[in-house]
Coordinates of C-alpha atoms in Angstrom, one line a residue:
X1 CA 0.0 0.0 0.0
X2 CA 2.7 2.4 0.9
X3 CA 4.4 1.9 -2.7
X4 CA 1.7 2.2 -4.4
X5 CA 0.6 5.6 -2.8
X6 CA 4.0 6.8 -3.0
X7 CA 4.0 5.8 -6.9
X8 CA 1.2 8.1 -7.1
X9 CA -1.6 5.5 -8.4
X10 CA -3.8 5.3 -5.3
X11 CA -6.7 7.2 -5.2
X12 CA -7.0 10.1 -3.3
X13 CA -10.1 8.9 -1.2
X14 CA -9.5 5.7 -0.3
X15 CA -12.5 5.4 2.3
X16 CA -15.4 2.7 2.0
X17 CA -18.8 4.3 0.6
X18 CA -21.3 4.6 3.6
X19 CA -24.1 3.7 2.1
X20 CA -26.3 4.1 5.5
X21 CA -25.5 7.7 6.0
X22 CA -26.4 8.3 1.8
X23 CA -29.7 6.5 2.2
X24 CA -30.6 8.7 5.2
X25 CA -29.6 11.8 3.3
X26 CA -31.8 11.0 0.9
X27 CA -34.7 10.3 2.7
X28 CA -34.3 13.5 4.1
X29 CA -34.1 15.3 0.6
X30 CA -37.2 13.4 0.0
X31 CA -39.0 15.1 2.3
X32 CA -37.4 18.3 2.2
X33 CA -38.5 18.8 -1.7
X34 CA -41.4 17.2 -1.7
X35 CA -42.7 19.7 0.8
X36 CA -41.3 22.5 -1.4
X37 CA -43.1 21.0 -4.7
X38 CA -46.3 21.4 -3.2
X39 CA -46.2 24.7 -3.9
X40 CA -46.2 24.1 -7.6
X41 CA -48.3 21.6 -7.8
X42 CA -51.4 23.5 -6.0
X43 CA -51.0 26.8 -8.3
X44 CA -54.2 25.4 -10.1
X45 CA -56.3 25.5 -6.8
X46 CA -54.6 28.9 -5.7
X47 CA -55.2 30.6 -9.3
X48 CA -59.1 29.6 -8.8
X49 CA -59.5 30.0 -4.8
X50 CA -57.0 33.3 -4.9
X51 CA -57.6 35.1 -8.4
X52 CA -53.6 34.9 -8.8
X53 CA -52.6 36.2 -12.4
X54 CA -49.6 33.8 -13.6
X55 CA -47.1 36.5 -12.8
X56 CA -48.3 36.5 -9.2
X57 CA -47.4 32.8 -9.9
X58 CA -44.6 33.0 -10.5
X59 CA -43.6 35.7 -7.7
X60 CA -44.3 32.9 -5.6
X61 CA -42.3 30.4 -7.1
X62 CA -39.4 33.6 -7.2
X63 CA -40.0 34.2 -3.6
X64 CA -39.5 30.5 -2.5
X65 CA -36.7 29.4 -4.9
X66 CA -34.6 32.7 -5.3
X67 CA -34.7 32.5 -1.2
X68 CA -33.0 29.5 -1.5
X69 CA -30.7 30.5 -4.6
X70 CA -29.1 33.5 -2.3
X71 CA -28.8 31.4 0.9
X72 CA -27.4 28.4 -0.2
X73 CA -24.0 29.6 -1.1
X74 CA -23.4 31.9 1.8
X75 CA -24.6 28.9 3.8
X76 CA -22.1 26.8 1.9
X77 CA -19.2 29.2 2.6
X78 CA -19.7 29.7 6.1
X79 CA -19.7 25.8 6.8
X80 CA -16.6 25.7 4.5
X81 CA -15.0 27.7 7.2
X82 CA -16.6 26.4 10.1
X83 CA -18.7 23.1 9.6
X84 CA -21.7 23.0 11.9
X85 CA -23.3 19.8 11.7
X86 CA -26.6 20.6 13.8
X87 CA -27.7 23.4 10.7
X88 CA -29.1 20.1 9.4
X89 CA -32.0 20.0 11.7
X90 CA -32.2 23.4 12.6
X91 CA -33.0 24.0 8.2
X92 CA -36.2 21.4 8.6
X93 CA -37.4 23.5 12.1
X94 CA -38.4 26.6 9.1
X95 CA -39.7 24.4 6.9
X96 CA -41.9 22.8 9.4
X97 CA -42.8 26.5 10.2
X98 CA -43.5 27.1 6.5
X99 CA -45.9 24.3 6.0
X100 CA -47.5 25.6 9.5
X101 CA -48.3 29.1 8.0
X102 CA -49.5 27.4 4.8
X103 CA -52.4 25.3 6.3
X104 CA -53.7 28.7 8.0
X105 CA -52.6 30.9 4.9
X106 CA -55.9 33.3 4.2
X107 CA -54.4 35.5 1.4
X108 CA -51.4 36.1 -0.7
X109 CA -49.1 38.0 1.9
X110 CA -49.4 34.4 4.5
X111 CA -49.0 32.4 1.2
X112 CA -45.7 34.7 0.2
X113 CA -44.4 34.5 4.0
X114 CA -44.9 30.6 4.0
X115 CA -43.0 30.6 0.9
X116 CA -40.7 32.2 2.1
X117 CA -39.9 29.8 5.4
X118 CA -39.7 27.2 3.6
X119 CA -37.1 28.5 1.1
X120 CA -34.9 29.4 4.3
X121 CA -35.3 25.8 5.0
X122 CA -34.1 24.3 1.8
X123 CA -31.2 27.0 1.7
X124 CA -30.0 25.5 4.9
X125 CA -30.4 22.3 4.3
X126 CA -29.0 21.6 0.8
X127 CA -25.3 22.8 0.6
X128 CA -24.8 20.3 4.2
X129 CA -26.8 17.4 2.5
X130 CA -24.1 17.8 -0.2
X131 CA -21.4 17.9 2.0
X132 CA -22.5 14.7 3.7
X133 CA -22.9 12.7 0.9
X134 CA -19.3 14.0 -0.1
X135 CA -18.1 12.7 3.1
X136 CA -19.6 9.8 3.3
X137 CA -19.0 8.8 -1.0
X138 CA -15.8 7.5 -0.7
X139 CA -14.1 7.2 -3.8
X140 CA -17.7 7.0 -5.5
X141 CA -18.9 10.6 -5.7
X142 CA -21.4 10.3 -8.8
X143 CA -23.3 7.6 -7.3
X144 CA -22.9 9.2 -4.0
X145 CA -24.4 12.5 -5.2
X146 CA -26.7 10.7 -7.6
X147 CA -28.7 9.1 -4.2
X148 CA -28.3 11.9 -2.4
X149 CA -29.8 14.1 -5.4
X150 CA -32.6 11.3 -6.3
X151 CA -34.5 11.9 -3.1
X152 CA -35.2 15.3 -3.7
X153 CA -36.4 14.6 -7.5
X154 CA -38.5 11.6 -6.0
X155 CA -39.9 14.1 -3.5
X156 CA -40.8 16.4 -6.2
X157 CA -42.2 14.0 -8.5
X158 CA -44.4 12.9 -5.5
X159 CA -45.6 16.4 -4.9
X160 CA -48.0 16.2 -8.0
X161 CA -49.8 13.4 -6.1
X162 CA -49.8 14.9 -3.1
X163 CA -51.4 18.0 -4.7
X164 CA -54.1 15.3 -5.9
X165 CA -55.2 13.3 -2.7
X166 CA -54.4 15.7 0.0
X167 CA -54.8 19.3 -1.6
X168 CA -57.5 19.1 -3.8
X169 CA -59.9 17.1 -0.8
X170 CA -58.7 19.5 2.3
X171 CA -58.1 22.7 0.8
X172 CA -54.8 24.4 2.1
X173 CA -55.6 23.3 5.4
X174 CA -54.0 19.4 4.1
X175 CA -50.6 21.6 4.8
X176 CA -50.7 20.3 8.3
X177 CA -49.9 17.3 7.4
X178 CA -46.7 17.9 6.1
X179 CA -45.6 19.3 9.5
X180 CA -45.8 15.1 10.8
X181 CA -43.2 14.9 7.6
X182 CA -41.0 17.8 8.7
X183 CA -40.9 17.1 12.3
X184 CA -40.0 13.0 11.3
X185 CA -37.2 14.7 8.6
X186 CA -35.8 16.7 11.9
X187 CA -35.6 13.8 14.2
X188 CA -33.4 11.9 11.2
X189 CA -31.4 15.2 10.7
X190 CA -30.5 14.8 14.8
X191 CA -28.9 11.3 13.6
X192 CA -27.0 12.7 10.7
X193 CA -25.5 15.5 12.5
X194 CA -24.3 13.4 15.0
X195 CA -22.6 11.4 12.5
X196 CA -21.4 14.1 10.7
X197 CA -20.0 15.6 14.3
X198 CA -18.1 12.2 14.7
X199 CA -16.6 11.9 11.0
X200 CA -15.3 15.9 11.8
X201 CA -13.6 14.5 15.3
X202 CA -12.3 11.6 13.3
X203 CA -11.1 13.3 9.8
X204 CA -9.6 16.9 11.2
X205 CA -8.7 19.0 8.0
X206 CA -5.9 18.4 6.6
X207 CA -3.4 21.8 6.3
X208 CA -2.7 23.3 2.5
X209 CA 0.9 22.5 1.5
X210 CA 2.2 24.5 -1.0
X211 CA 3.9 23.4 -3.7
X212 CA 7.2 24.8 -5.7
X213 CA 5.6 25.7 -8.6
X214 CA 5.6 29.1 -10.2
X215 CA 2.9 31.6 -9.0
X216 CA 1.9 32.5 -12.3
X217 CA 0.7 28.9 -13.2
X218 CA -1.2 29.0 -10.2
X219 CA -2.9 32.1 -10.9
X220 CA -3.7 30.9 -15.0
X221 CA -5.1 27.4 -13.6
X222 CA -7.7 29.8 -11.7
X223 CA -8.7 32.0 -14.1
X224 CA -9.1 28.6 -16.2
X225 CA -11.2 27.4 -13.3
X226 CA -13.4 29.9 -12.8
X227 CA -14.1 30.5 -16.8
X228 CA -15.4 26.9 -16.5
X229 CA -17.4 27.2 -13.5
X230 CA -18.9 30.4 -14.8
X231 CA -20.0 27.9 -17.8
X232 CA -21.2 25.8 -16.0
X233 CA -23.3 27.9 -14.0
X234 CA -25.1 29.2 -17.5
X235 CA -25.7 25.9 -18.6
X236 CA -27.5 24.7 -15.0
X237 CA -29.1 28.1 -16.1
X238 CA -31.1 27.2 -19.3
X239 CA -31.4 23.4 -17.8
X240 CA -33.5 25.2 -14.9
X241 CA -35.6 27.6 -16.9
X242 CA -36.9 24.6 -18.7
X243 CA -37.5 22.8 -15.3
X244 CA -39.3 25.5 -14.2
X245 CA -41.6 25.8 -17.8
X246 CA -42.5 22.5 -17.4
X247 CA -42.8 21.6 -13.5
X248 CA -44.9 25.9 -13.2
X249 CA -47.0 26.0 -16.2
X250 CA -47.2 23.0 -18.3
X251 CA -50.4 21.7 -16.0
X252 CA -51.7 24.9 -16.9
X253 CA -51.0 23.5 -21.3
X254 CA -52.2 20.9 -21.0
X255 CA -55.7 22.1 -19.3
X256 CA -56.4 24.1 -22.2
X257 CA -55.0 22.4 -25.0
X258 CA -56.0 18.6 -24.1
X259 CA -59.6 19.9 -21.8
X260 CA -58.8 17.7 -19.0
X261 CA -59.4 18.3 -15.2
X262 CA -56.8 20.0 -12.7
X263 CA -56.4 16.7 -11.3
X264 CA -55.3 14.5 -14.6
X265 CA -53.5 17.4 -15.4
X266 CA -50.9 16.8 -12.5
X267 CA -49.7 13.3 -13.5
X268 CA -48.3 14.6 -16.6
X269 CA -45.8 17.1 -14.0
X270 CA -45.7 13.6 -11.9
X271 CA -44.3 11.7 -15.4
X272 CA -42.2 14.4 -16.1
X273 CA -40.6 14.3 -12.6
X274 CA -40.6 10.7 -11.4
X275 CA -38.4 10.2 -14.7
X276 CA -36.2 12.7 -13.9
X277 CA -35.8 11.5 -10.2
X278 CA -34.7 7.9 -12.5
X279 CA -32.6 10.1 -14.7
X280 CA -30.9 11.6 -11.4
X281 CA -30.1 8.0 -10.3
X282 CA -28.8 7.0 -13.0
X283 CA -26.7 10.2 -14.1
X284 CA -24.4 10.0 -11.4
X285 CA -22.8 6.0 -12.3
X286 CA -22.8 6.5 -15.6
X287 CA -21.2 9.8 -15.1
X288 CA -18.6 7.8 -12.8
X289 CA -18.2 5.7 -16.0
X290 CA -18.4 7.5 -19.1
X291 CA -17.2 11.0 -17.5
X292 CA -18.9 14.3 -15.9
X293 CA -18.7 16.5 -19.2
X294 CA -20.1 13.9 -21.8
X295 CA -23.5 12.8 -19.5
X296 CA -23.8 17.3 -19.3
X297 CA -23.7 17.2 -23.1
X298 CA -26.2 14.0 -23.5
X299 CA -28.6 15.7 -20.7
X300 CA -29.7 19.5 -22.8
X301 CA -28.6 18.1 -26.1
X302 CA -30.5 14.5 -26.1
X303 CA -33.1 15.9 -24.6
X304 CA -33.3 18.7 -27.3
X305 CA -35.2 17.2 -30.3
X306 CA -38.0 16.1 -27.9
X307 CA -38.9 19.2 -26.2
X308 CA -39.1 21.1 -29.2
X309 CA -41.5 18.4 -30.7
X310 CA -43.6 18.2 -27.2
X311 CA -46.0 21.0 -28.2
X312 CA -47.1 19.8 -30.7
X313 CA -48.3 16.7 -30.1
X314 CA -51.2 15.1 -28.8
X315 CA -52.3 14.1 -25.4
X316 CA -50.8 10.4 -25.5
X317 CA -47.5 11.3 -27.0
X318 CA -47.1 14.5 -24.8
X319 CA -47.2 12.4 -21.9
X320 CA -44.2 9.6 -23.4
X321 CA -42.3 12.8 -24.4
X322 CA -42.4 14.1 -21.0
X323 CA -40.8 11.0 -19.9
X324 CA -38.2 10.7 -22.0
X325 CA -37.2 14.8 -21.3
X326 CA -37.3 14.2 -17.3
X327 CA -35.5 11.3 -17.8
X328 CA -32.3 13.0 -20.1
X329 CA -32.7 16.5 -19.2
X330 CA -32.5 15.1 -15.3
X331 CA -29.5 12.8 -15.6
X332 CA -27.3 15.9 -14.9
X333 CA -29.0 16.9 -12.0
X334 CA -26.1 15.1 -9.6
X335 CA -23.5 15.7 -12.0
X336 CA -23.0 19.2 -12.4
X337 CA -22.9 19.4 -8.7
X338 CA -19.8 16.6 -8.8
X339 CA -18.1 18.3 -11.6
X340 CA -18.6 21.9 -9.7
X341 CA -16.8 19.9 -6.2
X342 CA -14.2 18.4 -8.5
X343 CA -13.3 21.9 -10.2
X344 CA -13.1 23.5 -6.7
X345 CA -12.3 20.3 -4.3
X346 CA -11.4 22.8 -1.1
X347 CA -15.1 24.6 -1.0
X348 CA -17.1 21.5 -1.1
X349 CA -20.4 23.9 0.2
X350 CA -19.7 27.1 -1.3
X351 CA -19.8 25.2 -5.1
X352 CA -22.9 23.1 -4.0
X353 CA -24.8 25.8 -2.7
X354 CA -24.0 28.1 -6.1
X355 CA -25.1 24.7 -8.5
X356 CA -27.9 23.7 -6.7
X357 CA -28.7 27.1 -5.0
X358 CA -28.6 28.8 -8.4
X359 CA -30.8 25.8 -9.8
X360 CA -33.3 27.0 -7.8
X361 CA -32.4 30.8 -8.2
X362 CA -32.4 30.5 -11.8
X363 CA -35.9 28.3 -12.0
X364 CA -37.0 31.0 -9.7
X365 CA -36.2 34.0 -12.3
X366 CA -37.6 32.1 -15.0
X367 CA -40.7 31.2 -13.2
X368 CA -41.5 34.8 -13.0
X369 CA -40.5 35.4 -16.4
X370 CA -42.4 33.3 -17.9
X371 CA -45.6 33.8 -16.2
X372 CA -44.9 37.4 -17.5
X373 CA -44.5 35.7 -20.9
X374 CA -47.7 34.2 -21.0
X375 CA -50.2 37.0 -19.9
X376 CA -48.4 38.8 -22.7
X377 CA -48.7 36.0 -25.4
X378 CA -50.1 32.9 -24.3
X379 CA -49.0 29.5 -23.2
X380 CA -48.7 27.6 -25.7
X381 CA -46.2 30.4 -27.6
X382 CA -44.1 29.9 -23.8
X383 CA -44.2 26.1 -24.6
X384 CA -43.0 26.1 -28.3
X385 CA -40.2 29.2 -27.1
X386 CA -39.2 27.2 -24.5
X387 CA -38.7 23.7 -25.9
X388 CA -35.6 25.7 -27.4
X389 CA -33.5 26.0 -24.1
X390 CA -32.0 22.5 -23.9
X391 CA -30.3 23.5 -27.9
X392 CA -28.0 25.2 -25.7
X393 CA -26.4 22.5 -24.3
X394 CA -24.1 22.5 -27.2
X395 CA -21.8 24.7 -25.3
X396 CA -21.0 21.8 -22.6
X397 CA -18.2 21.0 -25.6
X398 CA -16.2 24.1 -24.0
X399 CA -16.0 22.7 -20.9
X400 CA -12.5 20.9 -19.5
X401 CA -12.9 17.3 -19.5
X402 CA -13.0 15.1 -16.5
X403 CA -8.9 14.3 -17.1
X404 CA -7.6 18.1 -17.5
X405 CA -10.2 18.8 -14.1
X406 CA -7.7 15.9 -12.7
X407 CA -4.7 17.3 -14.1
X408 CA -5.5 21.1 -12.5
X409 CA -6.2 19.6 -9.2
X410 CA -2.9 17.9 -9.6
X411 CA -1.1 21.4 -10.2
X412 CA -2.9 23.1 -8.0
X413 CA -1.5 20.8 -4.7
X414 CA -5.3 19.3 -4.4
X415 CA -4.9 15.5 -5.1

């Protein structure tokens, strides 16, 4: 063992996957999201009960995820400094507070405050939920990331349903029950911070040694970097503004243009979603086998031809499309966050919370956006303009690949 990490060929996290501490993670991403999708999926009941105009819509949707989108990163850098394992549960306490204030929400101000509790929440919660499934991935970070990432899709995908058998029979008042969820999420966040107190006592942080190398190569392998990450961040960029056309409004297209119920119209979200939480799973192992940049490139590009064909088809095919789109355009999902860590290995929280903080931030912007876009046009314009977005993936071919990430991180004293 000692020759073999001296030649160099060992791998620079040699620890066992914890596969215990990932499923746990999860389960608490499940909930933590699904509660969060609600709030999509009941727009149809609040546009009818409320009055709401689609931009007021989408100023929710803003007011939740763009919470999260500026929270997320500062949360991430403070714990990069100083890691504080018992944010964890203290993140579900707002969104149990959040759900509260929903079930007794009266009018739009109580709706935008309970929006806003719950964003806290997430913001909290996401950046350290990457963190743990970092620590705990051993030398498998896509599939760690990938099951750590799939709970929250499988929460959203399950919000839909929710909307359907506890929303549409109780009103907004069903939002107490998702206070039983938050307050089981906080007693399993008490177990992971423990663990995650324990893995800090037993893996103190190692100190920066600085290498010989000239300062100027240091300083060009950073601007390098951060050209990359700023890619990177444009591409989870148009990847979220589609999310967000389709997960907002396309319940709304497919009311009007196929004539069906509120209700039948959330299982075409659900497709769209529970593929994507399958996509998520998957992304992450066949990242770790076929490389970070090429499943980015296969997520917005392969997904392309079918979302610009989804508007104009019929009811049947629209659903099998929206499959195959959650599915692709979802695979990334896990592995833009991994190829963010790998680009920046020393601020595991401050990368996560941008990726997946912006994800939301982004969605959020476009949420609002494009609700503006359809009271000016109409929806179905907003579908067939939107169904565009994943053409941009095409600029995933500027990105470094996995091997010159490997090489950087080599020069720059990280591996």
């Amino acid at each position: 063992m000692q020759t073999a990490v001296a030649a160099g060929i060992a791998r620079p996290d040699p620890k066992p996957t914890l596969y215990r501490i990932l499923f746990l993670v999860s389960l608490v991403h499940l909930f933590n999201d699904s509660i969060q999708a609600v709030f999509p999926a009941i727009y149809p009941i609040l546009k009818d009960s409320m009055g709401l105009s689609y931009t007021k819509i989408g100023l929710l949707t803003f007011s939740l995820n763009f919470t999260a989108s500026i929270m997320q990163p500062i949360v991430g850098a403070y714990t990069d400094s100083k890691p504080s394992p018992f944010l964890l549960p203290l993140g579900m306490v707002f969104t149990f507070a959040g759900m509260l204030t929903l079930a007794f929400a009266g009018n739009y101000t109580m709706m935008l405050l309970s929006v806003l509790l719950v964003g806290l929440g997430s913001a909290v919660f996401h950046p350290e939920g990457s963190r743990v499934s970092y620590m705990a991935a051993g030398s498998r970070r896509g599939l760690a990331q990938s099951i750590y990432q799939v709970g929250g899709n499988a929460g959203q995908a399950l919000a839909p349903l929710m909307a359907i058998f506890i929303f549409y029979r109780l009103g907004l008042s069903g939002a107490a029950w998702f206070t039983v969820v938050a307050a089981a999420a906080i007693g399993v966040q008490m177990y992971i911070a423990r663990w995650y107190r324990g893995y800090l006592a037993a893996h103190p942080p190692k100190p920066k040694t600085r290498g010989s190398r000239a300062s100027g190569l240091q300083a060009e392998r950073k601007k390098q970097i951060t050209v990359a990450l700023y890619l990177l961040v444009f591409l989870v960029f148009a990847r979220s503004w589609y999310h967000a056309a389709i997960s907002n409004y396309y319940s709304f297209y497919a009311i009007e243009n196929f004539g069906i119920s509120k209700e039948t119209a959330q299982y075409f979200i659900f497709a769209f979603l529970a593929a994507g939480a399958l996509g998520t799973l998957l992304g992450g192992p066949l990242a770790d086998r076929f490389g970070r940049r090429n499943i980015l490139a296969f997520s917005m590009l392969g997904s392309a031809p079918f979302a610009i064909l989804l508007p104009f088809v019929g009811q049947v095919w629209a659903f099998v499309l929206l499959l195959l789109i959650g599915f692709i355009v979802l695979s990334s999902f896990s592995v833009s966050v991994v190829y963010a860590q790998e680009l920046m290995p020393g601020k595991i929280g401050t990368v996560s919370g941008l990726i997946v903080g912006l994800a939301f931030g982004m969605g959020a912007l476009g949420a609002v956006a494009l609700g503006k876009l359809i009271d000016l046009t109409s929806i179905s314009f907003t579908m067939i303009a939107c169904g565009f977005l994943p053409i941009i993936g095409i600029l995933t071919m500027l990105l470094p690949s996995d091997r010159k990430i490997r090489e950087w991180n080599v020069e720059m004293g990280e591996e």
